[in-house]
CSV table of C-alpha atoms and ligand atoms in Angstrom, one decimal:
chain,number,residue,atom,x,y,z
A,66,MET,CA,239.9,-42.2,49.8
A,67,MET,CA,237.5,-39.1,50.1
A,68,GLU,CA,238.4,-35.7,49.5
A,69,LEU,CA,239.7,-34.1,52.7
A,70,SER,CA,237.0,-31.2,53.3
A,71,GLU,CA,234.3,-33.3,52.7
A,72,THR,CA,235.4,-34.9,55.6
A,73,VAL,CA,236.2,-31.7,57.5
A,74,VAL,CA,233.4,-29.1,56.6
A,75,LEU,CA,230.2,-31.2,56.8
A,76,SER,CA,228.1,-28.3,55.5
A,77,THR,CA,228.1,-24.3,54.8
A,78,ARG,CA,225.3,-21.8,56.0
A,79,VAL,CA,224.8,-18.3,54.8
A,80,ARG,CA,222.1,-15.9,56.2
A,81,LEU,CA,221.1,-12.6,54.9
A,82,ALA,CA,218.8,-10.1,57.0
A,83,ARG,CA,216.5,-7.7,55.8
A,84,ASN,CA,213.9,-5.3,56.5
A,85,PHE,CA,210.7,-3.5,54.6
A,86,ALA,CA,211.9,0.3,54.8
A,87,ALA,CA,208.0,1.5,55.3
A,88,TYR,CA,207.2,-1.2,58.6
A,89,PRO,CA,208.0,-1.3,62.5
A,90,PHE,CA,210.7,-3.8,63.2
A,91,PRO,CA,208.7,-7.4,64.2
A,92,HIS,CA,209.1,-6.6,67.6
A,93,ARG,CA,207.1,-3.5,67.1
A,94,LEU,CA,204.7,-4.9,64.7
A,95,PHE,CA,201.0,-5.2,66.2
A,96,ASP,CA,198.9,-4.9,62.9
A,97,GLU,CA,198.8,-8.1,61.6
A,98,ALA,CA,197.5,-6.9,58.6
A,99,VAL,CA,200.6,-5.3,57.7
A,100,ALA,CA,202.2,-8.8,59.0
A,101,ARG,CA,200.3,-10.8,56.3
A,102,THR,CA,201.2,-8.0,53.7
A,103,VAL,CA,204.9,-9.1,54.1
A,104,ILE,CA,204.3,-12.4,54.4
A,105,ARG,CA,202.4,-12.7,50.4
A,106,THR,CA,204.8,-9.8,49.0
A,107,VAL,CA,207.8,-12.4,49.9
A,108,TYR,CA,205.9,-15.9,48.4
A,109,ASP,CA,204.6,-14.0,45.5
A,110,ALA,CA,207.9,-12.6,45.0
A,111,LEU,CA,210.0,-16.0,45.5
A,112,SER,CA,207.1,-18.3,43.9
A,113,GLY,CA,208.0,-17.3,40.1
A,114,LEU,CA,211.7,-18.6,41.1
A,115,ASP,CA,211.6,-22.1,42.6
A,116,ASP,CA,208.8,-24.3,44.5
A,117,PHE,CA,208.3,-22.5,47.4
A,118,THR,CA,206.4,-23.6,50.6
A,119,LEU,CA,205.0,-21.2,53.0
A,120,TYR,CA,204.2,-22.3,56.4
A,121,ARG,CA,202.6,-19.6,58.5
A,122,LEU,CA,203.1,-20.6,62.2
A,123,ALA,CA,200.1,-19.9,63.5
A,124,GLU,CA,198.4,-22.6,61.2
A,125,THR,CA,201.2,-24.9,61.0
A,126,ASP,CA,201.3,-28.2,63.7
A,127,ASP,CA,203.7,-28.4,66.3
A,128,GLU,CA,204.9,-31.5,64.8
A,129,THR,CA,206.0,-29.6,61.8
A,130,ILE,CA,207.0,-26.9,63.6
A,131,LYS,CA,209.5,-29.0,65.5
A,132,ARG,CA,210.9,-30.6,62.2
A,133,LEU,CA,211.3,-27.3,60.5
A,134,LEU,CA,213.4,-26.0,63.6
A,135,GLU,CA,215.4,-29.2,64.2
A,136,ASN,CA,216.3,-29.0,60.4
A,137,ASN,CA,217.5,-25.8,61.0
A,138,LEU,CA,214.7,-24.2,58.7
A,139,ILE,CA,213.5,-21.6,61.1
A,140,SER,CA,214.8,-20.5,64.8
A,141,PRO,CA,213.6,-20.7,67.9
A,142,ALA,CA,213.2,-17.3,67.7
A,143,LEU,CA,210.9,-17.3,65.1
A,144,LEU,CA,208.2,-18.9,67.4
A,145,SER,CA,208.3,-15.7,70.0
A,146,HIS,CA,206.2,-13.7,67.3
A,147,LYS,CA,204.1,-17.2,66.4
A,148,SER,CA,201.1,-15.0,65.5
A,149,ILE,CA,203.1,-13.2,62.5
A,150,ALA,CA,205.7,-15.4,61.8
A,151,ALA,CA,206.0,-17.7,58.3
A,152,ALA,CA,208.9,-19.6,56.6
A,153,ILE,CA,209.3,-20.3,53.1
A,154,VAL,CA,211.1,-23.1,52.0
A,155,ASN,CA,212.4,-23.9,48.9
A,156,ALA,CA,211.2,-27.8,47.9
A,157,GLU,CA,214.5,-29.5,48.6
A,158,GLU,CA,214.9,-27.9,52.0
A,159,THR,CA,218.1,-26.1,51.1
A,160,VAL,CA,217.0,-22.1,51.5
A,161,SER,CA,214.4,-20.9,53.7
A,162,VAL,CA,213.4,-17.3,54.4
A,163,MET,CA,211.9,-16.8,58.1
A,164,VAL,CA,209.4,-14.2,57.7
A,165,ASN,CA,209.3,-11.7,60.5
A,166,GLU,CA,211.8,-13.2,63.2
A,167,GLU,CA,213.8,-10.5,64.5
A,168,ASP,CA,213.8,-9.0,61.4
A,169,HIS,CA,211.0,-9.3,58.9
A,170,LEU,CA,213.1,-11.3,56.6
A,171,ARG,CA,216.0,-14.0,57.6
A,172,GLU,CA,216.8,-15.4,54.1
A,173,GLN,CA,218.9,-18.5,54.6
A,174,CYS,CA,220.9,-21.0,52.5
A,175,ILE,CA,222.2,-24.8,53.7
A,176,LEU,CA,224.5,-26.4,51.6
A,177,PRO,CA,226.8,-29.8,52.0
A,178,GLY,CA,230.8,-29.3,52.2
A,179,SER,CA,232.4,-26.0,51.9
A,180,ASN,CA,230.8,-24.0,49.4
A,181,VAL,CA,230.2,-20.1,50.5
A,182,TRP,CA,230.2,-19.0,46.7
A,183,GLY,CA,227.3,-21.7,46.3
A,184,CYS,CA,225.3,-20.5,49.3
A,185,TYR,CA,225.7,-16.4,48.5
A,186,GLU,CA,224.6,-17.2,44.4
A,187,LEU,CA,221.3,-19.0,45.6
A,188,LEU,CA,220.6,-16.5,48.2
A,189,SER,CA,221.4,-13.4,46.0
A,190,GLY,CA,219.2,-14.4,43.2
A,191,ILE,CA,216.4,-14.7,46.1
A,192,ASP,CA,217.5,-11.1,47.6
A,193,ASP,CA,217.7,-9.7,44.1
A,194,GLU,CA,214.1,-11.4,43.4
A,195,ILE,CA,212.7,-9.8,46.7
A,196,SER,CA,214.3,-6.1,46.4
A,197,LYS,CA,212.3,-5.9,43.0
A,198,SER,CA,209.1,-6.8,45.1
A,199,ALA,CA,209.7,-4.3,48.1
A,200,VAL,CA,211.6,-1.6,49.2
A,201,LEU,CA,213.9,-2.8,51.5
A,202,ALA,CA,215.6,-0.4,54.7
A,203,TYR,CA,218.9,0.7,53.8
A,204,ASP,CA,221.1,3.7,54.5
A,205,GLU,CA,223.7,4.8,52.3
A,206,HIS,CA,225.9,5.4,55.4
A,207,PHE,CA,224.9,1.8,57.4
A,208,GLY,CA,223.5,-0.2,54.5
A,209,TYR,CA,220.8,-2.6,55.0
A,210,LEU,CA,219.1,-1.7,58.2
A,211,THR,CA,218.4,-4.1,60.6
A,212,ALA,CA,216.6,-4.8,63.7
A,213,CYS,CA,220.0,-5.1,65.6
A,214,PRO,CA,222.5,-2.7,65.1
A,215,THR,CA,225.1,-5.8,65.2
A,216,ASN,CA,223.3,-7.0,61.9
A,217,ILE,CA,223.7,-3.6,60.0
A,218,GLY,CA,225.7,-2.9,56.9
A,219,THR,CA,225.4,-6.7,54.5
A,220,GLY,CA,223.2,-8.1,57.1
A,221,LEU,CA,225.6,-11.6,56.3
A,222,ARG,CA,226.4,-14.2,58.5
A,223,CYS,CA,228.6,-16.9,57.2
A,224,SER,CA,228.9,-20.2,59.3
A,225,LEU,CA,230.4,-23.7,58.9
A,226,MET,CA,229.6,-26.7,60.5
A,227,LEU,CA,232.6,-28.7,61.1
A,228,PHE,CA,234.0,-31.9,62.1
A,229,LEU,CA,237.4,-31.8,64.1
A,230,PRO,CA,237.9,-35.0,65.8
A,231,ALA,CA,241.4,-35.2,65.7
A,232,LEU,CA,242.0,-31.3,66.5
A,233,THR,CA,239.8,-31.8,69.7
A,234,LYS,CA,242.0,-35.3,70.5
A,235,ASN,CA,245.4,-33.1,70.7
A,236,GLY,CA,243.8,-30.5,73.1
A,237,LEU,CA,244.4,-27.9,69.5
A,238,ILE,CA,240.5,-26.5,69.9
A,239,PRO,CA,241.6,-23.4,72.6
A,240,SER,CA,244.5,-22.2,70.8
A,241,LEU,CA,242.3,-22.8,67.3
A,242,LYS,CA,239.7,-20.8,68.9
A,243,GLU,CA,242.1,-18.2,70.6
A,244,LYS,CA,243.2,-17.8,66.9
A,245,MET,CA,239.7,-17.4,65.3
A,246,SER,CA,238.7,-14.8,67.7
A,247,ARG,CA,242.1,-12.5,66.3
A,248,LEU,CA,240.6,-12.9,63.2
A,249,GLY,CA,237.1,-11.7,63.7
A,250,MET,CA,235.5,-15.3,63.6
A,251,VAL,CA,234.1,-17.3,66.6
A,252,LEU,CA,234.7,-21.2,67.0
A,253,ARG,CA,231.8,-23.0,69.5
A,254,GLY,CA,230.8,-26.6,69.8
A,255,ALA,CA,227.7,-26.6,67.5
A,256,HIS,CA,225.3,-27.7,69.8
A,257,GLY,CA,226.3,-25.1,72.4
A,258,GLU,CA,229.6,-24.7,74.4
A,259,GLY,CA,231.1,-28.1,75.8
A,260,SER,CA,229.3,-30.2,73.7
A,261,GLU,CA,232.6,-30.6,71.6
A,262,ALA,CA,233.4,-33.6,73.4
A,263,SER,CA,230.4,-36.0,72.5
A,264,GLY,CA,230.2,-35.6,68.2
A,265,PHE,CA,233.6,-33.5,67.7
A,266,LEU,CA,231.4,-31.2,65.7
A,267,TYR,CA,231.8,-27.1,66.1
A,268,GLN,CA,230.5,-23.8,64.5
A,269,LEU,CA,232.5,-21.4,62.8
A,270,SER,CA,231.2,-18.2,62.3
A,271,ILE,CA,231.9,-14.5,61.2
A,272,GLU,CA,230.0,-12.1,62.9
A,273,VAL,CA,231.5,-8.6,61.2
A,274,THR,CA,228.7,-7.4,59.3
A,275,LEU,CA,229.8,-3.4,58.4
A,276,GLY,CA,232.2,-2.3,56.2
A,277,VAL,CA,233.5,-5.5,54.8
A,278,SER,CA,231.5,-6.6,51.9
A,279,GLU,CA,229.9,-9.7,51.1
A,280,MET,CA,232.7,-11.0,48.4
A,281,LYS,CA,235.5,-10.2,51.2
A,282,ILE,CA,234.1,-11.7,54.5
A,283,LEU,CA,233.1,-14.8,52.1
A,284,SER,CA,236.7,-15.2,51.0
A,285,GLU,CA,238.1,-14.6,54.3
A,286,VAL,CA,236.0,-17.8,55.5
A,287,ASN,CA,236.5,-19.8,52.7
A,288,ASN,CA,240.8,-19.2,53.1
A,289,VAL,CA,240.4,-19.7,56.9
A,290,ALA,CA,237.9,-23.2,56.4
A,291,LEU,CA,241.2,-24.5,54.0
A,292,LYS,CA,243.3,-23.6,56.9
A,293,ILE,CA,241.5,-25.7,59.2
A,294,ILE,CA,240.9,-28.0,56.3
A,295,GLN,CA,244.4,-29.0,56.6
A,296,PHE,CA,245.3,-28.4,59.8
A,297,GLU,CA,242.7,-31.5,61.1
A,298,GLY,CA,244.3,-33.3,57.9
A,299,GLU,CA,247.3,-32.9,59.8
A,300,GLU,CA,246.6,-33.9,62.9
A,301,ARG,CA,244.9,-36.6,61.6
A,302,GLN,CA,247.7,-38.1,60.2
A,303,ASN,CA,249.4,-37.7,63.8
A,304,LEU,CA,246.7,-39.1,65.6
A,305,PHE,CA,247.1,-42.2,63.1
A,306,ALA,CA,251.0,-42.5,63.1
A,307,ALA,CA,250.6,-42.8,67.1
A,308,ASP,CA,248.2,-45.4,67.6
A,309,SER,CA,246.0,-46.5,64.9
A,310,LEU,CA,245.3,-49.7,66.6
A,311,SER,CA,243.0,-47.9,69.1
A,312,LEU,CA,241.2,-45.8,65.9
A,313,GLN,CA,240.4,-48.5,64.5
A,314,ASP,CA,239.5,-50.6,67.2
A,315,SER,CA,237.0,-47.2,68.3
A,316,ALA,CA,235.7,-47.1,64.5
A,317,LEU,CA,235.1,-50.6,64.5
A,318,ARG,CA,233.5,-51.0,67.3
A,319,ALA,CA,231.1,-48.1,66.9
A,320,PHE,CA,230.1,-49.9,63.8
A,321,GLY,CA,230.1,-53.2,65.6
A,322,ILE,CA,227.0,-51.7,68.2
A,323,LEU,CA,225.5,-49.5,65.5
A,324,THR,CA,224.6,-52.8,63.3
A,325,HIS,CA,223.7,-54.8,65.7
A,326,CYS,CA,221.8,-52.5,68.8
A,327,VAL,CA,218.1,-52.9,69.2
A,328,LEU,CA,217.1,-49.6,71.2
A,329,LEU,CA,219.2,-46.7,69.9
A,330,SER,CA,219.1,-43.1,71.7
A,331,TYR,CA,220.1,-40.1,69.1
A,332,GLU,CA,222.5,-39.2,71.6
A,333,GLU,CA,224.5,-42.5,71.9
A,334,MET,CA,224.4,-42.3,67.8
A,335,ILE,CA,225.9,-39.0,67.9
A,336,SER,CA,228.6,-40.4,69.9
A,337,LEU,CA,229.2,-43.8,67.9
A,338,MET,CA,229.0,-41.7,64.9
A,339,ALA,CA,231.6,-40.0,65.7
A,340,ASP,CA,234.3,-42.4,66.2
A,341,LEU,CA,232.3,-44.3,62.8
A,342,LYS,CA,232.7,-41.0,61.0
A,343,LEU,CA,236.8,-40.2,62.1
A,344,GLY,CA,237.6,-44.2,61.4
A,345,VAL,CA,236.3,-43.3,57.3
A,346,ALA,CA,237.7,-39.9,57.7
A,347,LEU,CA,240.8,-42.0,57.6
A,348,GLY,CA,240.2,-44.2,55.8
A,349,ILE,CA,240.4,-47.3,58.2
A,350,VAL,CA,236.9,-47.7,57.4
A,351,LYS,CA,235.6,-47.6,53.7
A,352,GLY,CA,232.7,-44.9,53.6
A,353,ASP,CA,231.4,-41.9,53.3
A,354,VAL,CA,231.2,-38.6,56.0
A,355,PRO,CA,228.7,-36.7,54.3
A,356,ALA,CA,226.3,-39.9,54.5
A,357,LEU,CA,226.7,-40.4,57.6
A,358,GLU,CA,226.2,-36.9,58.6
A,359,ASP,CA,223.1,-37.2,56.3
A,360,LEU,CA,222.5,-40.2,58.4
A,361,SER,CA,222.6,-38.5,61.6
A,362,GLY,CA,220.1,-35.5,60.7
A,363,ALA,CA,217.5,-38.0,59.3
A,364,MET,CA,217.7,-40.1,62.9
A,365,LEU,CA,216.7,-36.8,64.7
A,366,ASP,CA,213.2,-37.9,66.7
A,367,THR,CA,211.0,-35.8,64.3
A,368,ASN,CA,212.8,-36.8,61.1
A,369,LEU,CA,211.7,-40.3,61.8
A,370,VAL,CA,207.9,-39.1,62.7
A,371,MET,CA,207.9,-37.9,59.4
A,372,ARG,CA,209.7,-40.8,58.2
A,373,GLU,CA,206.9,-43.1,59.8
A,374,GLY,CA,203.9,-41.0,59.2
A,375,LYS,CA,202.3,-41.2,62.9
A,376,PRO,CA,203.4,-40.0,66.4
A,377,LEU,CA,205.6,-42.4,68.0
A,378,THR,CA,206.5,-43.3,71.8
A,379,GLU,CA,210.0,-43.1,73.5
A,380,ARG,CA,211.1,-46.9,72.8
A,381,GLU,CA,209.5,-46.7,69.0
A,382,LEU,CA,211.9,-44.2,68.3
A,383,LYS,CA,214.7,-45.8,69.6
A,384,THR,CA,213.8,-48.9,67.7
A,385,LYS,CA,213.2,-47.4,64.5
A,386,ARG,CA,216.4,-45.3,64.8
A,387,ALA,CA,218.7,-48.7,65.3
A,388,HIS,CA,216.5,-50.7,62.8
A,389,TYR,CA,217.3,-47.3,60.0
A,390,VAL,CA,220.9,-46.9,61.2
A,391,LYS,CA,221.7,-50.6,60.7
A,392,SER,CA,220.4,-51.0,57.3
A,393,ALA,CA,221.9,-47.6,56.2
A,394,LEU,CA,225.0,-48.5,57.4
A,395,GLN,CA,225.3,-51.7,54.9
A,396,ASP,CA,225.3,-49.3,52.1
A,397,ILE,CA,227.3,-46.8,53.1
A,398,ILE,CA,230.1,-48.4,55.1
A,399,GLY,CA,231.9,-50.7,52.1
B,144,MET,CA,232.5,14.3,51.5
B,145,ARG,CA,228.9,15.2,51.7
B,146,CYS,CA,227.1,15.8,55.2
B,147,CYS,CA,226.1,12.6,56.2
B,148,HIS,CA,222.9,13.8,57.4
B,149,CYS,CA,221.0,15.7,54.8
B,150,LYS,CA,223.2,14.1,52.2
B,151,LYS,CA,222.6,17.6,50.3
B,152,ARG,CA,225.1,19.9,51.8
B,153,GLU,CA,228.6,19.5,51.9
B,154,GLY,CA,230.2,18.8,55.2
B,155,ILE,CA,231.9,20.8,57.1
B,156,TYR,CA,232.6,19.1,60.7
B,157,GLU,CA,234.1,16.3,61.2
B,158,ILE,CA,232.1,14.3,64.4
B,159,SER,CA,234.9,12.6,65.9
B,160,ASP,CA,234.8,14.9,68.6
B,161,PHE,CA,231.5,13.0,70.5
B,162,VAL,CA,232.5,9.6,69.3
B,163,GLY,CA,235.9,9.5,70.2
B,164,GLU,CA,237.3,8.1,66.9
B,165,GLN,CA,239.1,9.5,63.7
B,166,ALA,CA,237.5,10.9,60.5
B,167,LEU,CA,234.3,8.8,60.5
B,168,VAL,CA,231.3,11.3,58.6
B,169,MET,CA,231.0,14.8,58.0
B,170,VAL,CA,228.1,17.1,58.5
B,171,CYS,CA,226.7,20.5,57.4
B,172,ASP,CA,226.4,23.3,59.5
B,173,GLU,CA,222.6,23.0,59.8
B,174,CYS,CA,222.7,19.8,60.4
B,175,LEU,CA,225.3,19.4,63.1
B,176,ASP,CA,223.1,20.6,66.4
B,177,TYR,CA,220.6,17.4,65.0
B,178,VAL,CA,223.7,15.4,64.5
B,179,LEU,CA,224.8,15.6,68.0
B,180,VAL,CA,221.5,15.8,70.1
B,181,GLY,CA,219.9,13.4,67.9
B,182,LEU,CA,215.9,13.1,68.8
B,183,GLU,CA,214.0,12.2,72.0
B,184,SER,CA,211.7,9.7,70.0
B,185,CYS,CA,211.3,8.4,66.5
B,186,PRO,CA,209.3,10.9,64.5
B,187,THR,CA,208.2,7.8,62.2
B,188,CYS,CA,207.4,5.1,64.9
B,189,GLY,CA,207.3,6.7,68.1
B,190,TYR,CA,210.1,4.8,69.5
B,191,ARG,CA,211.9,6.4,72.4
B,192,LYS,CA,215.7,6.0,72.8
B,193,GLU,CA,215.0,4.6,76.3
B,194,ASP,CA,213.3,2.0,74.2
B,195,TYR,CA,216.4,0.7,72.6
B,196,GLU,CA,218.2,1.0,75.9
B,197,ARG,CA,215.9,-1.8,77.1
B,198,THR,CA,215.8,-4.3,74.5
B,199,GLY,CA,219.0,-3.4,72.2
B,200,LEU,CA,216.8,-3.5,69.3
B,201,MET,CA,215.5,-0.2,67.0
B,202,GLY,CA,212.2,0.2,66.3
B,203,CYS,CA,212.2,1.0,62.9
B,204,ALA,CA,214.5,1.9,60.1
B,205,ASP,CA,214.0,5.3,60.7
B,206,CYS,CA,214.9,4.9,64.1
B,207,TYR,CA,218.9,4.9,63.0
B,208,ARG,CA,218.7,8.6,61.8
B,209,ALA,CA,216.5,9.8,64.4
B,210,PHE,CA,219.1,8.5,67.2
B,211,LEU,CA,221.8,9.1,65.1
B,212,PRO,CA,224.6,9.9,67.8
B,213,LEU,CA,223.3,6.9,69.7
B,214,THR,CA,223.2,4.8,66.0
B,215,MET,CA,227.0,6.2,66.0
B,216,ARG,CA,228.1,4.6,69.3
B,217,GLU,CA,226.6,1.5,69.0
B,218,THR,CA,228.8,1.1,65.6
B,219,LEU,CA,231.6,1.8,67.2
B,220,ARG,CA,230.9,-0.5,70.0
B,221,LEU,CA,229.6,-3.3,67.7
B,222,GLN,CA,231.1,-3.3,64.5
B,223,GLU,CA,234.6,-2.4,63.5
B,224,LYS,CA,234.0,0.5,61.2
B,225,THR,CA,231.2,2.9,60.7
B,226,GLU,CA,230.1,2.8,56.7
B,227,HIS,CA,228.6,0.3,54.3
B,228,LYS,CA,230.9,-1.7,51.7
B,229,GLY,CA,228.8,-4.2,49.9
B,230,LYS,CA,225.6,-4.9,48.0
B,231,LYS,CA,222.9,-2.1,47.7
B,232,PRO,CA,218.9,-3.2,46.8
B,233,GLU,CA,219.4,-2.0,43.3
B,234,GLU,CA,222.2,-3.0,42.3
B,235,GLY,CA,220.9,-6.6,42.2
B,236,ASN,CA,224.1,-8.1,41.1
B,237,PHE,CA,227.7,-8.1,41.8
B,238,ASP,CA,229.9,-5.5,41.5
B,239,LEU,CA,232.4,-7.1,38.6
B,240,VAL,CA,235.8,-6.1,40.2
B,241,GLU,CA,234.3,-8.1,43.3
B,242,GLU,CA,233.1,-10.8,40.9
B,243,ARG,CA,236.0,-11.0,39.2
B,244,SER,CA,238.0,-12.0,42.7
B,245,LEU,CA,235.3,-14.6,43.5
B,246,LEU,CA,235.9,-16.0,40.1
B,247,LYS,CA,239.8,-16.4,40.5
B,248,GLU,CA,239.3,-18.2,43.5
B,249,ARG,CA,236.3,-20.5,42.4
B,250,ILE,CA,238.5,-21.4,39.7
B,251,GLU,CA,241.7,-22.4,41.5
B,252,GLU,CA,239.3,-24.2,44.1
B,253,CYS,CA,237.7,-25.9,40.9
B,254,ILE,CA,240.7,-26.6,39.7
B,255,ARG,CA,242.0,-28.0,43.3
B,256,LEU,CA,239.2,-30.2,43.3
B,257,ARG,CA,239.9,-31.2,39.3
B,258,LYS,CA,236.7,-30.2,38.5
B,259,PHE,CA,238.1,-28.7,35.1
B,260,ALA,CA,235.3,-28.8,33.0
B,261,LYS,CA,233.7,-26.2,35.8
B,262,ALA,CA,236.8,-24.2,36.0
B,263,HIS,CA,236.9,-24.0,32.2
B,264,GLU,CA,233.1,-22.5,32.0
B,265,LEU,CA,234.2,-19.7,35.0
B,266,SER,CA,237.1,-18.8,32.9
B,267,LYS,CA,234.9,-17.9,29.9
B,268,ARG,CA,233.0,-15.8,32.8
B,269,LEU,CA,236.2,-14.2,33.7
B,270,ASP,CA,237.4,-13.4,30.3
B,271,GLU,CA,234.2,-11.6,29.6
B,272,ILE,CA,234.5,-9.7,32.7
B,273,ASN,CA,238.2,-8.8,31.6
B,274,ARG,CA,236.7,-7.2,28.5
B,275,LEU,CA,234.2,-5.4,30.3
B,276,ILE,CA,236.2,-3.6,32.8
B,277,GLY,CA,240.1,-4.3,31.8
B,278,ASP,CA,242.7,-7.6,33.2
B,279,LYS,CA,244.3,-5.3,35.6
B,280,GLU,CA,244.3,-5.8,39.3
B,281,ASP,CA,242.4,-3.8,41.8
B,282,GLU,CA,243.9,-2.0,44.5
C,52,ZN,ZN1,223.2,18.2,56.6
C,53,ZN,ZN1,211.7,4.3,64.6
């Protein structure tokens, strides 16, 4: 059976907000020449580190923008400054620096599993490199200065993507949310409030940025993650003890549909995947939860389009998805 | 404590009265008026206080100092603490004490996940830091 933590924390995201000291914040940045300087400076600073791709949004086609959005490499807010905005993304697409979003720079790293330290190490290296090339807005008292005072100080935000089927089914999410908020953290449905029921996916994030060091924040998130992993693990055992037959039934039923359907919408896939992932997590079905999660991501409309290299109709998307899922599951599920 | 505004002179007043909290920052005699009242608009970018009220965003980095009373009020409303702790731009790297606590946690995690080779590698770095700064616990 797989390591429990890998089946509970699916991915980790850390971001740092930074600004150039010399220029107005992006919502007041009307000089496009200055905006270009910001983009160029950051891109040049990063080029020495890794193989980064620069996307100037004004020159990027809609399909690519949609793909960057769906893979969380850019945010919807970046699009509202399209004429001055850019994204600088590494080859593995684990690190992206959004330029001229709410702040001049939003440096972010997303890695699979529970890996706050890994994310921060990668990001910190990038941040150091940028600090060498630009004077960043920093104040002895208030720390890194950001357009919105909610981000001043470390400018750091850390969030985890959690798969919590047992806590959801056993009705324990409301009390967990309350506990988290007492710790200064927020637990919410990964795709907005009320989205929990379909995929059992949640986002846990910590909001404080002033007066608490990066290390302390990351270490708190890490410790809370360990507790949630344990909690979810216990509830999975309870769930299994209470009615293993139903769980087996749902998991195999989901597997049956996913490997035999011909038309598959993204929403239906997510909900079936949730049952299958729970079955895998409980050891009812042999498989790999992170691989199933990767497969779900790859089955987003835009990723299917990129894979095919041409636009697809609604119906083509559904047939391609059904086809890929079927063949991928034969490899993932043993 | 140094004056929070000019950062040169020694602070004499605790500016706790106008923000309603205890011992937040100190301010010197010369800067007192400025700190209590703040400016109407930012000398660097021309942003006005009412622009902030409307957007919830500052105009540039210098706005934070220009609107200091507003900054303090918002900081108290939005954040738990009022003074930064953590990374500074010129520092670049982690502070060694913090790196040490990070390493300890990572080593435990590696052991828990049975990644012993990685744990060994990390403990070598831990020894190195302990040599540099002594292995007594902080706090
Ligand atoms: Zn002063
Ligand atoms: Zn300003």
